[in-house]
Amino acid sequence: LSKEQGRDGWRPFSNELTDKARTRLELVNGLRHAMERDELTLVFQPIVSTQNGRIKGAEALLRWTPESGPISPAVFIPIAEQNGLVNPLGTWVFTRACETLARLMARYPEEHFYLSVNLSTKQLDQPHLAEEFAAILQATGADPKRLVLELTETSLFSDVEKNLRELNRLADLGMRVAVDDFGTGYSSLLQLLRLPVSLIKIDREFVDGLDKRHDSRLIINAVIKMARALGKTVIAEGVENENQLFELKALQCEAVQGFLCARPMSEAALMDNIDNQCQLDHEQHAQVYYVI
Ligand code: C2E
Ligand code: MG
Ligand code: MG
Ligand code: MG
């Protein structure tokens, strides 16, 4: 705390740091007890086909609501990763998602919905992750073919060698792998080919750019062409308006996810929306269907 730094030779700087550290510590401690205190829930955001507007599946997103109010996963997931808490959290998420999937399968035996679950690459370091997931699949009766594991491009490609082995074991169980936030990191095509990746989720930044910049359209077009050549499915994230949807359809993007179609919702609300869709199918006037 040098004299030059403030009028009285002292700045609140160090206090700010302590505050930050304290908040962090509080978050870590809070997270440790989040499960037993019943503060965690999963919400589900529909993934919608651009061809017929039907719900193809949903992404499970984790919500933490301690007494002090909700905290974003963008804040607490990195903290969980740095404090060895992401493995128990990840197990909780996967188990709950499998339970929901089993209920979806029982309620809609004719439909082929899938659930997408986010995974931290830290979870891939866990010994016996595949065995653990296999046991959860078995216990819940969830069909692995209806599960997608999403890993962000940045983390996935930071150490392909390390991630390859465990991802292959998960893929061998029948689950598909998606590269999340595609375009924000830099994966080499060669590495992309080595990993058992079935889906590519174009980051919302590019979708957002569709309204603002010419190059976003070019990039999305290139990603879709490449993905198609490699036999991978493309999903656009963060679709918020009709113009973006129109452009993505024109570029032949298979599926979209975003506030335009639906916000993340409870399992019950997801089922209500699927019930509606089934009802519309029955009445045969479902051309383009948007969940609200
Ligand atoms: P993500 O996997 O890329 O998930 C998409 C995020 O975009 C979600 O934020 C979703 O609510 C938000 N989103 C969806 N549509 C729109 C839209 O039209 N506009 C805007 N502005 N945002 C939209 P959320 O739920 O806050 O999650 C943030 C990130 O936290 C996720 O990004 C994912 O990386 C991570 N995350 C969430 N749940 C889990 C989890 O269970 N495990 C792990 N490891 N990470 C998780
Ligand atoms: Mg995701
Ligand atoms: Mg994403
Ligand atoms: Mg993201």
Short mmCIF file of C-alpha atoms and ligand atoms in Angstrom, two decimals, residues 59-61 116-119 149-152 178-181 201 237 257, ligand 2:
data_model
loop_
_atom_site.label_atom_id
_atom_site.label_comp_id
_atom_site.label_asym_id
_atom_site.label_seq_id
_atom_site.Cartn_x
_atom_site.Cartn_y
_atom_site.Cartn_z
CA GLU A 59 -30.39 -29.40 -22.76
CA ALA A 60 -30.25 -29.90 -19.01
CA LEU A 61 -28.89 -26.79 -17.28
CA SER A 116 -28.07 -33.11 -23.53
CA VAL A 117 -25.93 -32.87 -20.39
CA ASN A 118 -23.01 -30.51 -19.86
CA LEU A 119 -19.78 -32.09 -18.71
CA LEU A 149 -22.59 -35.12 -23.48
CA GLU A 150 -21.64 -31.48 -24.15
CA LEU A 151 -18.05 -30.38 -23.65
CA THR A 152 -16.85 -26.89 -24.52
CA ALA A 178 -21.22 -32.58 -28.67
CA VAL A 179 -18.69 -29.77 -28.96
CA ASP A 180 -20.28 -26.86 -27.09
CA ASP A 181 -19.62 -23.17 -27.79
CA LYS A 201 -23.15 -26.45 -31.17
CA GLU A 237 -27.32 -21.71 -29.75
CA GLN A 257 -31.93 -23.56 -29.26
MG MG B 2 -24.15 -26.69 -23.20
#
